[in-house]
Amino acid sequence: MASPGIAARADGAPYCGASQYVAEITVEKWSNGDFRVSLWPTAEGRHASDRDAATNVMWQAIRRCLTPSAGFSGLDGPVGASLQDQLRCHESLALVPALGGGKGYATGDTFDIESWRPTAGPTHWFSTKCGNTLGTDPTGPPVRTYRPDGVKPQYTASGEHQ
């Protein structure tokens, strides 16, 4: 497992691979420009004792993956605020068991955050399933699933979780 510092590329190119709290980051993109980021947390990330610090490290990993050179801009505005809110929710609820007594966690294997979701805020995280019930989902399947750093994805994204 790479240390958090190794994940940063000196040349500014995207990096979407392993670090302390992240196993991999992939992106699904729709033809209208909407996108979903799927972050596979490591066991250490899911079980972090300081959830805020872990979320900040994960957000920096996402920023290293979704760089302007990879076609992502505007992450300092409303879209970025929404993505951060969704990520913070997923990390806060990372250990909640799957609904209905299913195997695993309510968040699923991944923390999926979507560009089209408005910011829900902590008081609405649980009732909106980390924002999954907010906003209008894009129509049709994504046109592309990939890692912005050009490496073939190791994991298969499964989308939203209930």
Short mmCIF file of C-alpha atoms in Angstrom, two decimals:
data_model
loop_
_atom_site.label_atom_id
_atom_site.label_comp_id
_atom_site.label_asym_id
_atom_site.label_seq_id
_atom_site.Cartn_x
_atom_site.Cartn_y
_atom_site.Cartn_z
CA MET A 1 0.00 0.00 0.00
CA ALA A 2 1.34 3.39 -0.96
CA SER A 3 1.66 6.10 1.65
CA PRO A 4 -0.46 9.25 1.22
CA GLY A 5 2.51 11.29 -0.03
CA ILE A 6 3.33 8.83 -2.81
CA ALA A 7 -0.11 9.38 -4.33
CA ALA A 8 0.76 12.95 -5.35
CA ARG A 9 2.46 13.23 -8.73
CA ALA A 10 5.09 15.92 -8.99
CA ASP A 11 4.20 16.64 -12.63
CA GLY A 12 0.54 17.42 -11.79
CA ALA A 13 -0.76 14.49 -13.84
CA PRO A 14 -3.79 12.70 -12.39
CA TYR A 15 -3.31 9.82 -9.97
CA CYS A 16 -6.30 7.63 -9.08
CA GLY A 17 -4.62 4.66 -7.40
CA ALA A 18 -3.88 3.37 -3.94
CA SER A 19 -3.04 5.50 -0.93
CA GLN A 20 -3.64 5.26 2.81
CA TYR A 21 -7.46 5.49 2.73
CA VAL A 22 -8.14 4.84 -0.97
CA ALA A 23 -7.79 1.61 -2.95
CA GLU A 24 -8.89 3.17 -6.27
CA ILE A 25 -10.93 6.01 -7.77
CA THR A 26 -12.89 5.67 -11.02
CA VAL A 27 -15.24 7.96 -12.91
CA GLU A 28 -18.42 7.25 -14.85
CA LYS A 29 -19.28 10.02 -17.31
CA TRP A 30 -22.55 10.74 -19.14
CA SER A 31 -22.92 12.47 -22.50
CA ASN A 32 -24.38 15.60 -20.84
CA GLY A 33 -21.19 16.06 -18.74
CA ASP A 34 -22.57 14.65 -15.48
CA PHE A 35 -20.21 12.31 -13.67
CA ARG A 36 -20.06 9.89 -10.75
CA VAL A 37 -16.88 9.33 -8.78
CA SER A 38 -16.52 5.89 -7.19
CA LEU A 39 -13.96 5.71 -4.40
CA TRP A 40 -13.08 2.29 -2.98
CA PRO A 41 -12.07 2.96 0.63
CA THR A 42 -9.37 0.84 2.21
CA ALA A 43 -10.17 -0.94 5.48
CA GLU A 44 -8.17 1.80 7.22
CA GLY A 45 -10.28 4.45 5.52
CA ARG A 46 -13.57 2.80 6.40
CA HIS A 47 -12.51 2.27 10.04
CA ALA A 48 -10.69 5.60 10.57
CA SER A 49 -11.00 6.90 14.12
CA ASP A 50 -10.88 10.53 12.90
CA ARG A 51 -13.55 10.59 10.19
CA ASP A 52 -13.04 14.27 9.35
CA ALA A 53 -9.31 13.80 8.80
CA ALA A 54 -9.94 10.67 6.72
CA THR A 55 -12.51 12.52 4.60
CA ASN A 56 -10.03 15.35 4.00
CA VAL A 57 -7.37 12.86 2.87
CA MET A 58 -9.89 11.13 0.58
CA TRP A 59 -10.97 14.48 -0.88
CA GLN A 60 -7.35 15.35 -1.66
CA ALA A 61 -7.02 11.95 -3.39
CA ILE A 62 -10.09 12.78 -5.49
CA ARG A 63 -8.59 16.17 -6.35
CA ARG A 64 -5.35 14.44 -7.46
CA CYS A 65 -7.46 12.16 -9.68
CA LEU A 66 -9.90 14.73 -11.11
CA THR A 67 -7.37 17.29 -12.30
CA PRO A 68 -7.94 20.05 -14.85
CA SER A 69 -5.52 18.22 -17.18
CA ALA A 70 -7.93 15.24 -17.03
CA GLY A 71 -10.86 17.49 -18.00
CA PHE A 72 -12.22 18.36 -14.56
CA SER A 73 -12.68 21.96 -13.48
CA GLY A 74 -15.07 23.74 -11.16
CA LEU A 75 -14.33 21.54 -8.15
CA ASP A 76 -13.88 24.67 -6.05
CA GLY A 77 -17.50 25.72 -6.67
CA PRO A 78 -20.95 24.25 -5.98
CA VAL A 79 -20.19 20.89 -7.64
CA GLY A 80 -17.10 20.44 -5.47
CA ALA A 81 -19.04 21.44 -2.35
CA SER A 82 -21.68 18.83 -3.16
CA LEU A 83 -19.09 16.14 -3.86
CA GLN A 84 -17.34 16.90 -0.57
CA ASP A 85 -20.66 16.81 1.31
CA GLN A 86 -21.53 13.42 -0.19
CA LEU A 87 -18.05 12.07 0.58
CA ARG A 88 -18.22 13.31 4.18
CA CYS A 89 -21.59 11.58 4.54
CA HIS A 90 -20.28 8.28 3.16
CA GLU A 91 -17.29 8.36 5.49
CA SER A 92 -19.49 9.28 8.46
CA LEU A 93 -21.77 6.32 7.72
CA ALA A 94 -18.98 3.98 6.54
CA LEU A 95 -19.67 1.33 9.18
CA VAL A 96 -23.49 1.29 8.98
CA PRO A 97 -24.53 -2.29 8.08
CA ALA A 98 -26.34 -2.93 4.80
CA LEU A 99 -30.06 -2.34 5.00
CA GLY A 100 -32.32 -5.33 5.43
CA GLY A 101 -29.60 -7.39 7.09
CA GLY A 102 -27.64 -7.74 3.86
CA LYS A 103 -23.94 -8.43 3.64
CA GLY A 104 -21.54 -5.51 3.88
CA TYR A 105 -22.26 -1.84 4.44
CA ALA A 106 -25.10 0.53 3.57
CA THR A 107 -22.61 2.53 1.48
CA GLY A 108 -21.77 -0.60 -0.50
CA ASP A 109 -18.18 -1.34 -1.45
CA THR A 110 -17.70 2.19 -2.75
CA PHE A 111 -18.35 5.77 -1.79
CA ASP A 112 -20.23 7.02 -4.88
CA ILE A 113 -20.53 10.78 -5.26
CA GLU A 114 -22.36 12.45 -8.15
CA SER A 115 -21.89 15.82 -9.80
CA TRP A 116 -25.63 16.44 -10.24
CA ARG A 117 -26.56 16.19 -6.55
CA PRO A 118 -27.17 19.37 -4.53
CA THR A 119 -25.52 19.74 -1.14
CA ALA A 120 -27.76 18.12 1.48
CA GLY A 121 -25.84 19.00 4.64
CA PRO A 122 -25.35 16.84 7.75
CA THR A 123 -28.91 17.23 9.03
CA HIS A 124 -30.23 15.53 5.88
CA TRP A 125 -27.54 12.93 5.22
CA PHE A 126 -29.41 9.96 6.62
CA SER A 127 -32.85 10.88 5.24
CA THR A 128 -31.48 11.49 1.73
CA LYS A 129 -29.07 8.51 1.74
CA CYS A 130 -26.06 10.84 1.39
CA GLY A 131 -27.91 12.87 -1.23
CA ASN A 132 -28.86 9.89 -3.44
CA THR A 133 -32.51 10.95 -3.40
CA LEU A 134 -31.70 14.54 -4.43
CA GLY A 135 -31.25 15.94 -7.91
CA THR A 136 -32.23 14.45 -11.25
CA ASP A 137 -30.26 11.42 -12.39
CA PRO A 138 -28.92 11.52 -15.94
CA THR A 139 -30.82 9.45 -18.48
CA GLY A 140 -29.30 6.31 -19.93
CA PRO A 141 -26.10 4.55 -19.03
CA PRO A 142 -22.76 6.34 -18.71
CA VAL A 143 -20.82 6.69 -21.96
CA ARG A 144 -17.51 5.98 -20.29
CA THR A 145 -16.14 4.38 -17.10
CA TYR A 146 -12.44 5.00 -16.53
CA ARG A 147 -9.60 6.16 -14.34
CA PRO A 148 -8.54 9.69 -15.33
CA ASP A 149 -4.89 8.69 -14.89
CA GLY A 150 -5.21 6.26 -17.82
CA VAL A 151 -4.69 3.11 -15.76
CA LYS A 152 -7.16 0.28 -16.35
CA PRO A 153 -9.66 0.13 -13.43
CA GLN A 154 -9.03 -2.75 -11.02
CA TYR A 155 -12.58 -2.75 -9.66
CA THR A 156 -16.02 -2.62 -11.29
CA ALA A 157 -18.22 0.29 -10.27
CA SER A 158 -21.71 -0.68 -9.24
CA GLY A 159 -23.28 2.77 -8.88
CA GLU A 160 -25.52 3.94 -6.08
CA HIS A 161 -26.33 1.94 -3.00
CA GLN A 162 -29.43 1.87 -0.86
#
